Short mmCIF file of the C-alpha atoms (twelve columns), coordinates in Angstrom:
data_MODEL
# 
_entry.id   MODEL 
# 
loop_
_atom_site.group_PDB 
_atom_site.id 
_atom_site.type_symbol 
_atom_site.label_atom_id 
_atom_site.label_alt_id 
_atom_site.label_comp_id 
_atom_site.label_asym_id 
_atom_site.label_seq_id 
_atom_site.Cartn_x 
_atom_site.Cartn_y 
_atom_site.Cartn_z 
_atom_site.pdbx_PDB_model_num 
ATOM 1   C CA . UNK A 1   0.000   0.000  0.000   1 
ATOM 2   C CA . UNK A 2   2.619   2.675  0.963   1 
ATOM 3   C CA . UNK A 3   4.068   1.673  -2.473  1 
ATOM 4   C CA . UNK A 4   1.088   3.285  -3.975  1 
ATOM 5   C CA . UNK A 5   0.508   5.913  -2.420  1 
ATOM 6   C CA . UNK A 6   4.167   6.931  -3.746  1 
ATOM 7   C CA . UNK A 7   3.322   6.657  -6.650  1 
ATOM 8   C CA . UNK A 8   0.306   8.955  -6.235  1 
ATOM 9   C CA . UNK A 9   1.084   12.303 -7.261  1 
ATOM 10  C CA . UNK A 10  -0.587  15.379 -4.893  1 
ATOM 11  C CA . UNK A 11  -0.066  19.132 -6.762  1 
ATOM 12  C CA . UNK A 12  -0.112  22.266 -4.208  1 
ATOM 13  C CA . UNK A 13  -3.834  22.170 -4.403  1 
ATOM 14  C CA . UNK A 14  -3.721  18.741 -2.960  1 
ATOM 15  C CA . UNK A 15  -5.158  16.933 -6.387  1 
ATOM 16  C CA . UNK A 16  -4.400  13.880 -6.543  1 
ATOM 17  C CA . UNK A 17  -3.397  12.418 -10.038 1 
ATOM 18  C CA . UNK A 18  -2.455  8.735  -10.529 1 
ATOM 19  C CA . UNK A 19  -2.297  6.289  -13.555 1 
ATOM 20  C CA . UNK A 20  -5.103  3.993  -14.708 1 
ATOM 21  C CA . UNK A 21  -2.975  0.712  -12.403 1 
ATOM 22  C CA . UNK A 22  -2.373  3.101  -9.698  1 
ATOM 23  C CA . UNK A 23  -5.918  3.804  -9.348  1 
ATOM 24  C CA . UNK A 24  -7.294  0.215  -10.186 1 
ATOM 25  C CA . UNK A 25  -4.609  -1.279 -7.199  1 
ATOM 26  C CA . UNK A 26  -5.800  1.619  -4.708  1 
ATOM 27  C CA . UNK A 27  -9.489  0.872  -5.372  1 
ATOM 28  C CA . UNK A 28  -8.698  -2.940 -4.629  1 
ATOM 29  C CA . UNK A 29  -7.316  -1.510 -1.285  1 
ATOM 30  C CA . UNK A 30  -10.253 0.105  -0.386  1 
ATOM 31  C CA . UNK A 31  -12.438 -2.393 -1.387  1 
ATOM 32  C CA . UNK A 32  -11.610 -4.239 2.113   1 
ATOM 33  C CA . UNK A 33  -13.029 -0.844 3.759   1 
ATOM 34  C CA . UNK A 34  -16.134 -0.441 1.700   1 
ATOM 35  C CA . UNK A 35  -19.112 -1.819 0.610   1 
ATOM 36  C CA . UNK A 36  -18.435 -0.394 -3.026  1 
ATOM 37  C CA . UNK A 37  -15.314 1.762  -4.707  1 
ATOM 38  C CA . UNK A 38  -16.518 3.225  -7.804  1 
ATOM 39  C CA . UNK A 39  -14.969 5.956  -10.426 1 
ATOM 40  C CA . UNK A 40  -17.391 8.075  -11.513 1 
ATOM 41  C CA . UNK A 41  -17.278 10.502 -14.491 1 
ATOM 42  C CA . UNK A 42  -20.712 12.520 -13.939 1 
ATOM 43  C CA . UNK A 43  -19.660 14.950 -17.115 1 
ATOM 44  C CA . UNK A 44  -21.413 11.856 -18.814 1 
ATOM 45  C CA . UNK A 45  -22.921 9.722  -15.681 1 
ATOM 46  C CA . UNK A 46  -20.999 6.792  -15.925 1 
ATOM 47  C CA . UNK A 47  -19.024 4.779  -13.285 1 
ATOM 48  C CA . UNK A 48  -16.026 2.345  -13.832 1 
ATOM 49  C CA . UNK A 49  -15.108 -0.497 -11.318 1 
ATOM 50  C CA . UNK A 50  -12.577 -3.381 -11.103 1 
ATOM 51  C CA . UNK A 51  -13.021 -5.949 -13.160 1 
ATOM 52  C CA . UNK A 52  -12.241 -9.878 -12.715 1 
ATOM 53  C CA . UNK A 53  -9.387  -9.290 -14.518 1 
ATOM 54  C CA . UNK A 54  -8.003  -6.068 -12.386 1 
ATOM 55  C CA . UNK A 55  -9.207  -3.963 -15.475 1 
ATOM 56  C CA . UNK A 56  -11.332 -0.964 -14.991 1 
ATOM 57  C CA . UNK A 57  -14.614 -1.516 -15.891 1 
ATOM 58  C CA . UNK A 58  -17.357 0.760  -17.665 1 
ATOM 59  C CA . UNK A 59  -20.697 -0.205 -16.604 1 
ATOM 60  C CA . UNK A 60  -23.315 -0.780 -19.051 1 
ATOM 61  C CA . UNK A 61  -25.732 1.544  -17.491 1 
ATOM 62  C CA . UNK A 62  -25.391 5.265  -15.764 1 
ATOM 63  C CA . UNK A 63  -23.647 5.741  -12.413 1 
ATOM 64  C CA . UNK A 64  -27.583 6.700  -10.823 1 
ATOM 65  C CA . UNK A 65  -28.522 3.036  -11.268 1 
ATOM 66  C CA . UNK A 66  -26.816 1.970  -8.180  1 
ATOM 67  C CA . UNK A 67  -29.762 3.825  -6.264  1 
ATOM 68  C CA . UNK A 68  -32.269 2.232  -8.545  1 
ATOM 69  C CA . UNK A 69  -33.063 5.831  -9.907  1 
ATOM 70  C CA . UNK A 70  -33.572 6.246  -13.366 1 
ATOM 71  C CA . UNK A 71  -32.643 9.685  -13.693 1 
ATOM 72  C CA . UNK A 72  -29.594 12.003 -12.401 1 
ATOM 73  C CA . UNK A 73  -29.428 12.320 -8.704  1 
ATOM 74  C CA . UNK A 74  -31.035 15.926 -7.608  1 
ATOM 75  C CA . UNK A 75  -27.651 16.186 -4.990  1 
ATOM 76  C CA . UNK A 76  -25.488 14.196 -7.132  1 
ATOM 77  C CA . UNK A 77  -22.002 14.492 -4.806  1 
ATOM 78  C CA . UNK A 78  -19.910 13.688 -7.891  1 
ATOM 79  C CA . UNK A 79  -20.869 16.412 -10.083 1 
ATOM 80  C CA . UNK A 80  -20.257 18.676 -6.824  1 
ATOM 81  C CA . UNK A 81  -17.105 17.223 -6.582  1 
ATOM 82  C CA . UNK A 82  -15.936 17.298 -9.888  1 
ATOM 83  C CA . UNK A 83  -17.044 21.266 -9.448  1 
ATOM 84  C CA . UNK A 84  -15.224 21.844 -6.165  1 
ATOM 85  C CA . UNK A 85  -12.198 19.312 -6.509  1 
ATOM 86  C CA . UNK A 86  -12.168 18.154 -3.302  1 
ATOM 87  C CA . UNK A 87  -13.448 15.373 -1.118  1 
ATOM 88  C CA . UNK A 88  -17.193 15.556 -0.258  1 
ATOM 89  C CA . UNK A 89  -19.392 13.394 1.482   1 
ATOM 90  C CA . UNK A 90  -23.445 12.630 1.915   1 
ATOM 91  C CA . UNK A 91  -26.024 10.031 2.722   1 
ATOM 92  C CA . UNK A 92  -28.266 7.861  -0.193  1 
ATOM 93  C CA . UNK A 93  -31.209 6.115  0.639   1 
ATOM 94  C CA . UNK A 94  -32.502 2.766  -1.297  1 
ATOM 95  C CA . UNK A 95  -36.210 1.494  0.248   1 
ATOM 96  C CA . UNK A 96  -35.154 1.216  3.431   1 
ATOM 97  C CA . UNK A 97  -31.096 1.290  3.754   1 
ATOM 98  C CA . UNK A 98  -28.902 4.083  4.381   1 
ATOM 99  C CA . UNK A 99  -25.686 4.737  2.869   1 
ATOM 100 C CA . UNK A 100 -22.880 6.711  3.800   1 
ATOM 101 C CA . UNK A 101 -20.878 7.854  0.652   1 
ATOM 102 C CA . UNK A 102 -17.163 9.069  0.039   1 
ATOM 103 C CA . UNK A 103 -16.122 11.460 -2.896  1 
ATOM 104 C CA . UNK A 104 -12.848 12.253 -4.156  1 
ATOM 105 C CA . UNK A 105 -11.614 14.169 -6.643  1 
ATOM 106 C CA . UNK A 106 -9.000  12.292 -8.817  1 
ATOM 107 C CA . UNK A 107 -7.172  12.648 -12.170 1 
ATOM 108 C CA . UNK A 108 -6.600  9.080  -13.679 1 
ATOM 109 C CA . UNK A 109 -4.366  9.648  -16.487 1 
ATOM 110 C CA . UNK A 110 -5.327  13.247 -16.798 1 
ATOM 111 C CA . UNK A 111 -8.661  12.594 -16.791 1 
ATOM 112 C CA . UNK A 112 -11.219 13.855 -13.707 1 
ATOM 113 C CA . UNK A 113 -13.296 11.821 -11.867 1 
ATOM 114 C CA . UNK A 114 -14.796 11.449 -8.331  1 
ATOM 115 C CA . UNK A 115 -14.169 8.260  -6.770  1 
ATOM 116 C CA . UNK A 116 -16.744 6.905  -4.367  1 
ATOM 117 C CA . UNK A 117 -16.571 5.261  -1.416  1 
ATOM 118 C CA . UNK A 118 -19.503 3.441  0.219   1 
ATOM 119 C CA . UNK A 119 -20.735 1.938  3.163   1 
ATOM 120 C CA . UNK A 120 -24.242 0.947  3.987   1 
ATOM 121 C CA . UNK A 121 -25.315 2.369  7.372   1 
ATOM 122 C CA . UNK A 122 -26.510 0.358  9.957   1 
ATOM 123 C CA . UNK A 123 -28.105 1.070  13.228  1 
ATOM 124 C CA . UNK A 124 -24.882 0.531  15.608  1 
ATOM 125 C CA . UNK A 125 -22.539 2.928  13.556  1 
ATOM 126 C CA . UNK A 126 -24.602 5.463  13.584  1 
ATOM 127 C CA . UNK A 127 -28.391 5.895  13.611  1 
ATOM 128 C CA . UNK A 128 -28.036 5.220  17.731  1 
ATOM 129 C CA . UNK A 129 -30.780 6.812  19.075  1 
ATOM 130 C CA . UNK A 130 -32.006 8.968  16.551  1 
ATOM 131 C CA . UNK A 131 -34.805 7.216  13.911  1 
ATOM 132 C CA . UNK A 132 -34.136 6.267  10.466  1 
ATOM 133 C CA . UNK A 133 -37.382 8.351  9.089   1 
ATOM 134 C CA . UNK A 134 -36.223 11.793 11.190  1 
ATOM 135 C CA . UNK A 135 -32.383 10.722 9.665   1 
ATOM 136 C CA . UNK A 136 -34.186 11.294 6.164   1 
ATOM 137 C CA . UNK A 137 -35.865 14.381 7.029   1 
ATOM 138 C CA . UNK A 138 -33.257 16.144 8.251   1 
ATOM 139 C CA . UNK A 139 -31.035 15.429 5.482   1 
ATOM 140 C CA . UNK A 140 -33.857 16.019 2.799   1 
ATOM 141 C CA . UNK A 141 -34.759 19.378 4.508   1 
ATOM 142 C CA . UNK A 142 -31.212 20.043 4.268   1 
ATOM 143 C CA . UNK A 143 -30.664 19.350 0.672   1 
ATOM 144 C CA . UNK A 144 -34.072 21.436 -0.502  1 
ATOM 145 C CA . UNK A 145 -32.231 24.338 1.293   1 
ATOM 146 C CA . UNK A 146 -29.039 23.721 -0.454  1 
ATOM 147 C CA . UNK A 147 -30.318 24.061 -3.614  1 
ATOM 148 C CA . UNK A 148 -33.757 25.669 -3.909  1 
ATOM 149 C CA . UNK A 149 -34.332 29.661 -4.617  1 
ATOM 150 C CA . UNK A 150 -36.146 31.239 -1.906  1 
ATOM 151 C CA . UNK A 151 -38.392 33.033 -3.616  1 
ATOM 152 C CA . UNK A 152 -40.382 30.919 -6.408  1 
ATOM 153 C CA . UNK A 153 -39.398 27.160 -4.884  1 
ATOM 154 C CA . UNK A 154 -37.384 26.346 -7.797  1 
ATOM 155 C CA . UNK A 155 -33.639 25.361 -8.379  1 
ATOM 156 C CA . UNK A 156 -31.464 28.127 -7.574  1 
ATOM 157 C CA . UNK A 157 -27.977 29.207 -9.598  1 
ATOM 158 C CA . UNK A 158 -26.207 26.739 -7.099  1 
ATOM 159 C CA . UNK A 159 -27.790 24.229 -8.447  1 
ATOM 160 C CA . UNK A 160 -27.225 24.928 -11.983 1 
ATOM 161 C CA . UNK A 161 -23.541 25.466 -11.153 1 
ATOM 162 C CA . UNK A 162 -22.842 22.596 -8.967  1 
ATOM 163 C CA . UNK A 163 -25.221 19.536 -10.550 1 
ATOM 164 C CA . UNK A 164 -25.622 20.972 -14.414 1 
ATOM 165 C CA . UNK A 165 -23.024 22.863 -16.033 1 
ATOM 166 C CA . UNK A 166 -20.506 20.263 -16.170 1 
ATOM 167 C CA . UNK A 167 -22.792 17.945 -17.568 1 
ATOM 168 C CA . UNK A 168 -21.978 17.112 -21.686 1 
ATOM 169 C CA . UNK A 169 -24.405 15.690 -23.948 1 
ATOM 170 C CA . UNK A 170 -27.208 17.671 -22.697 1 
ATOM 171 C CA . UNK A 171 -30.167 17.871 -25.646 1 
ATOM 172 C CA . UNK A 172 -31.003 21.572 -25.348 1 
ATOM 173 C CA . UNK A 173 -31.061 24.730 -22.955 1 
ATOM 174 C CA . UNK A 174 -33.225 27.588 -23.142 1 
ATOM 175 C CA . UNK A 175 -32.108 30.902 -21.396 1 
ATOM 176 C CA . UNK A 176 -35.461 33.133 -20.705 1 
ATOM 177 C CA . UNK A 177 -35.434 36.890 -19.419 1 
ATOM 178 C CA . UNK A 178 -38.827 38.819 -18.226 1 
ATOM 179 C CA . UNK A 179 -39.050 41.801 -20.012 1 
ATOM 180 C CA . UNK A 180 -39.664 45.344 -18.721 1 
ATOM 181 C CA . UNK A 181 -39.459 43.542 -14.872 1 
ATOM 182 C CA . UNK A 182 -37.200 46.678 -13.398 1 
ATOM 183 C CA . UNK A 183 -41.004 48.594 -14.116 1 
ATOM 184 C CA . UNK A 184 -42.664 46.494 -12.174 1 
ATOM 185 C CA . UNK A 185 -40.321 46.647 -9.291  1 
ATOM 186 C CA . UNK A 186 -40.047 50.383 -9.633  1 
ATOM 187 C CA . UNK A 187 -43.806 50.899 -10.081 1 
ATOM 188 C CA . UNK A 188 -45.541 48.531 -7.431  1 
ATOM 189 C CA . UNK A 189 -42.597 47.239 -5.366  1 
ATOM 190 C CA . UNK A 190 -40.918 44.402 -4.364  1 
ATOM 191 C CA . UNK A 191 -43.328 42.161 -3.047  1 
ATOM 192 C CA . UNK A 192 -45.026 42.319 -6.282  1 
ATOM 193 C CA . UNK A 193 -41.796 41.114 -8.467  1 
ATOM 194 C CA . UNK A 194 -41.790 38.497 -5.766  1 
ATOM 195 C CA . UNK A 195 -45.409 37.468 -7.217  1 
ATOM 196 C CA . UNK A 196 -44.128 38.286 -10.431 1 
ATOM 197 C CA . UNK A 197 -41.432 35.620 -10.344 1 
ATOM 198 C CA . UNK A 198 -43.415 33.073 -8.699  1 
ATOM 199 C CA . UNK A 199 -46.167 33.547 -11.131 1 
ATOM 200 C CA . UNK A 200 -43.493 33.096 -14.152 1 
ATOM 201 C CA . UNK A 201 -41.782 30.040 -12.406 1 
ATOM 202 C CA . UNK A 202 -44.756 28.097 -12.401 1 
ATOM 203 C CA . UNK A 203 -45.786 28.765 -16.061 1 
ATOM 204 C CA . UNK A 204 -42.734 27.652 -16.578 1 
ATOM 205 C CA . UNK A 205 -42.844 24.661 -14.933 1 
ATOM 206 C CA . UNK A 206 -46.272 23.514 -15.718 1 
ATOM 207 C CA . UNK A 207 -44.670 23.255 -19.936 1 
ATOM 208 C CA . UNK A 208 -41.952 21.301 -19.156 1 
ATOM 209 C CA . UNK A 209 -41.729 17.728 -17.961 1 
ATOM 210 C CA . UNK A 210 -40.074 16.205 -14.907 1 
ATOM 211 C CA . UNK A 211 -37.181 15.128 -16.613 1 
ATOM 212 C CA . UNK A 212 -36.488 18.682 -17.528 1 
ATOM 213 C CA . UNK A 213 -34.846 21.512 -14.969 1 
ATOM 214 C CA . UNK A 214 -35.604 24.684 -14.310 1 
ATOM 215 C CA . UNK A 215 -33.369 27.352 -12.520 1 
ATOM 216 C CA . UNK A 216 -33.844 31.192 -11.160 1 
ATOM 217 C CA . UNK A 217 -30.472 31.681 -12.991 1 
ATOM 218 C CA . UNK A 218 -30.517 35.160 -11.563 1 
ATOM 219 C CA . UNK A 219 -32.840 37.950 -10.793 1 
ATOM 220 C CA . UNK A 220 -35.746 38.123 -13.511 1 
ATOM 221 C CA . UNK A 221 -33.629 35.074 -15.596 1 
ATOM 222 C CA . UNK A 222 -34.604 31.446 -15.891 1 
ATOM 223 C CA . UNK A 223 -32.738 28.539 -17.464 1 
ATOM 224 C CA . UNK A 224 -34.139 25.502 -18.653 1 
ATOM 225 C CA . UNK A 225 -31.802 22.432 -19.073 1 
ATOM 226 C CA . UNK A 226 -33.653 19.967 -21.330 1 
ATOM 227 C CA . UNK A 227 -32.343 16.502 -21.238 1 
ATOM 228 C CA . UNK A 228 -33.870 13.771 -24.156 1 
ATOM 229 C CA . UNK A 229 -35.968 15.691 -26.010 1 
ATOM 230 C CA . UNK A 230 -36.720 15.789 -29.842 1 
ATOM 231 C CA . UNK A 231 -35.800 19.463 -31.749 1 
ATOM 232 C CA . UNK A 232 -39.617 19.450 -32.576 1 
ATOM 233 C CA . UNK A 233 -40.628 19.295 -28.839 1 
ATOM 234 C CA . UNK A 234 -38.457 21.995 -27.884 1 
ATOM 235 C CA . UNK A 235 -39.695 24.483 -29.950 1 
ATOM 236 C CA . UNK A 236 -43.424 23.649 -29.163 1 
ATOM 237 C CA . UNK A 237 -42.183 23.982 -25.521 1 
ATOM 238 C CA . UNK A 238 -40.715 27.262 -25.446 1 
ATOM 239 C CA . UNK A 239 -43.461 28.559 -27.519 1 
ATOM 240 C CA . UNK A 240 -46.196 26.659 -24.861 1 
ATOM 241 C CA . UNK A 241 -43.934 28.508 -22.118 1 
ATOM 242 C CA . UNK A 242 -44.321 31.990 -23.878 1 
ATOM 243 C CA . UNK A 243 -47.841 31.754 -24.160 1 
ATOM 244 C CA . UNK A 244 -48.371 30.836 -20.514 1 
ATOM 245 C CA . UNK A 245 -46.576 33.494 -19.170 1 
ATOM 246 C CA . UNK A 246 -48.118 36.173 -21.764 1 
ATOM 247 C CA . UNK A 247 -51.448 35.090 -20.298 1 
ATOM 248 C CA . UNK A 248 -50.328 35.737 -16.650 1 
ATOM 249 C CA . UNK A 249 -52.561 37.454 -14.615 1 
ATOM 250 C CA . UNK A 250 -52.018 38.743 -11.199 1 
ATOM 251 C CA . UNK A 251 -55.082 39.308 -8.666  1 
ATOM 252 C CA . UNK A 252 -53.170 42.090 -7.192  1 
ATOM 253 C CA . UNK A 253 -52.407 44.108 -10.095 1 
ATOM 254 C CA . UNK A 254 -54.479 42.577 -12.591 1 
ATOM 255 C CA . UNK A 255 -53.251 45.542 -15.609 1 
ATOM 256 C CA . UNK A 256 -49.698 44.246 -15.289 1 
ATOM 257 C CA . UNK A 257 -48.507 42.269 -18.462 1 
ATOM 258 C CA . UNK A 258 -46.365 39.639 -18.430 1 
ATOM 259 C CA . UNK A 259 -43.609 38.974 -20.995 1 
ATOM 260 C CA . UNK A 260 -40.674 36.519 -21.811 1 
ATOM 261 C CA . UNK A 261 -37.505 36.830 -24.137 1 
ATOM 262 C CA . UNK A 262 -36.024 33.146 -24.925 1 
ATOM 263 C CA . UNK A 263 -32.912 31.997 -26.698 1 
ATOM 264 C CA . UNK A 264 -32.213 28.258 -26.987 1 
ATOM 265 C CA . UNK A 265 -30.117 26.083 -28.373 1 
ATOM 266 C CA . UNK A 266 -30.485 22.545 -29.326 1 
ATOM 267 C CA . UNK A 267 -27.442 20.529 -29.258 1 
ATOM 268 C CA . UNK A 268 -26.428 17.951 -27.402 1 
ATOM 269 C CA . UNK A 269 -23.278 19.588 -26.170 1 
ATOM 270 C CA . UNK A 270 -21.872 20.850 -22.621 1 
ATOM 271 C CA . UNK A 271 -24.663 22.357 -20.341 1 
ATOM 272 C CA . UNK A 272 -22.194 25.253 -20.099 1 
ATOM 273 C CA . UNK A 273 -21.401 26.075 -23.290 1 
ATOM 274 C CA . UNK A 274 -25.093 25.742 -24.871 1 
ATOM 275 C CA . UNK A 275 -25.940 28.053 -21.951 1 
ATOM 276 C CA . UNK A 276 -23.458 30.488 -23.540 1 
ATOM 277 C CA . UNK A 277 -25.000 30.312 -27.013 1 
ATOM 278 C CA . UNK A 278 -28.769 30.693 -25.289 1 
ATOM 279 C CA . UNK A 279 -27.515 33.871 -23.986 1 
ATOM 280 C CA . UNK A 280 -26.676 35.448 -27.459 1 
ATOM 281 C CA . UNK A 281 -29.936 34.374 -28.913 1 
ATOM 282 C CA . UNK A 282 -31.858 35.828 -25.535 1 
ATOM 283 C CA . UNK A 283 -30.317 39.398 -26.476 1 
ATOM 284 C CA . UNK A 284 -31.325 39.311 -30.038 1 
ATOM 285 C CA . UNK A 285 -35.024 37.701 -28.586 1 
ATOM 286 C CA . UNK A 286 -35.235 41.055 -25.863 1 
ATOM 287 C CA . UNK A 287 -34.668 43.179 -29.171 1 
ATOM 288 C CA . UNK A 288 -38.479 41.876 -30.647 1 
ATOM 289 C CA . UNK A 289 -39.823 41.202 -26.652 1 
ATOM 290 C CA . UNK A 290 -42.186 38.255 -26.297 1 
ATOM 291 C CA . UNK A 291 -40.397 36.446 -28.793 1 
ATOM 292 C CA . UNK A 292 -38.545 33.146 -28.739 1 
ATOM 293 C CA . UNK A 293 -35.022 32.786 -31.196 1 
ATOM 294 C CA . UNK A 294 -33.251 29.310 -31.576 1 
ATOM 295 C CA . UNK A 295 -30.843 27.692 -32.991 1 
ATOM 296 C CA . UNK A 296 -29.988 24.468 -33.752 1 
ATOM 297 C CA . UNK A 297 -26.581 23.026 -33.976 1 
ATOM 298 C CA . UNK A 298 -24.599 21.661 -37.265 1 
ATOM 299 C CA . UNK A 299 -23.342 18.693 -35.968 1 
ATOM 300 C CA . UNK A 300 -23.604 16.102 -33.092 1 
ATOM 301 C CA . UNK A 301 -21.497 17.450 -30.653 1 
ATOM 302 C CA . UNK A 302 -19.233 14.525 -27.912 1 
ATOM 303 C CA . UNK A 303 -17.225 14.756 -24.927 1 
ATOM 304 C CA . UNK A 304 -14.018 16.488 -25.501 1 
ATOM 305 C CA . UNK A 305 -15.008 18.192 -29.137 1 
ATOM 306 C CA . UNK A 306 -15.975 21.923 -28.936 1 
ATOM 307 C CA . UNK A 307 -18.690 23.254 -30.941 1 
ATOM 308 C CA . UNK A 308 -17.898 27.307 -30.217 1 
# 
């Protein structure tokens, strides 16, 4: 073991970087420790393991399988620590078990990835004499906080930063802006942009689908991060969402009228850099108000090939 760890680089940031049999011999190490050692690329959700024959492994299904979820993980600690590069740690429930889970940030031949370390939890180590079912409370309360805006419920720009922009092969992301909102702050206050952004966030919501998120990016902007979904049912979705909001009314002031500007972009590519296109096509969108601009890209874009 000590002969590894020699072999393990650490830069002044404290990163570690280590080759592919560095990292498979360390995980076999660990592996008397924990339940499961895993790498774990969440750019593109998958997870790589030892093999029988002391290979890493690629699994044949995403990294969120393990928790028998079929979708990303809301608080998914290896996109955080991919984000962060540093060590992170958090608890995963499955039916009725409790897991306590490592992450890592590691370069395997100068490539990132978080590897995860897991134990199940069982009442001796640490539940004691607090209940399993106030356990998940706390932590869910907790992770709602984390990553939802105060104001309309939704995911806040935490979220986005932490769990989404890293993520590549994401199908499309829309980048929407209210227009004339400074008025309505000006004109009736603050509380009533409060309503005002509520009201928007759940038109906005009620047009997408589950699968899809959607994020206060910022004062009176919204992002929508679109995974698996046809170019056809984008654009009938950001012109549903523009039509719900335009048909806003507010009890209050029932003569305000509501407004979006939306640039999108339909890739797949990286959550980041689509985001950067949507933002061009939301300032030519604000020029027209109430109007929707996308664009769709040439060519299937991969990990690792830039589209800019």
């Amino acid at each position: 073991m000590s002969e590894i760890m020699r072999g393990i680089n650490r830069d002044s940031d404290g990163i570690c970087s280590m080759t592919g049999r560095e990292a498979v011999t360390l995980m076999q190490y660990l592996q008397i420790a924990f339940d499961t050692v895993r790498l774990v690329d969440a750019t593109v959700n998958y997870q790589y393991t030892v093999g029988e024959n002391g290979e890493l492994v690629k699994a044949p299904y995403r990294c969120y399988a393990v928790w028998q979820r079929n979708t990303r993980c809301e608080n998914c600690i290896s996109a955080k620590c991919l984000f962060s590069k540093t060590k992170l740690a958090k608890f995963e429930f499955v039916d009725d078990d409790i897991y306590h889970v490592l992450a890592m940030y590691v370069e395997v031949d100068g490539h990132p990835y978080s590897m995860e370390m897991v134990s199940k939890v069982t009442d001796e180590t640490l539940l004691g004499g607090y209940g399993r079912e106030e356990l998940v409370e706390s932590i869910s309360n907790h992770n709602r906080k984390l990553y939802q805006d105060p104001v309309t419920d939704i995911h806040n720009r935490r979220y986005y930063e932490e769990q989404l922009s890293g993520l590549w092969n994401t199908h499309a992301v829309a980048l929407l802006d209210v227009d004339n909102f400074k008025s309505i702050n000006d004109r009736y206050g603050h509380p009533a942009g409060d309503i005002a952004l509520r009201l928007i966030s759940e038109a906005i919501c009620s047009c997408v689908r589950k699968s899809d998120a959607v994020i206060r990016y910022g004062g009176d902007e919204f992002v929508v991060v679109f995974q698996e979904i046809p170019e056809e049912m984008l654009d009938k979705k950001l012109e549903d969402i523009r039509a719900a909001v335009h048909e806003l009314v507010m009890d209050e002031h029932p003569e305000i009228r509501f407004s979006v500007s939306i640039g999108a972009v339909y890739g797949p590519g990286k959550t980041a850099e689509l985001l950067q296109v949507a933002d061009g096509l939301m300032y030519q969108a604000k020029g027209e108000k109430n109007f929707v601009i996308t664009k769709s890209l040439a060519q299937r874009n991969e990990k690792g090939d830039s589209f800019l």
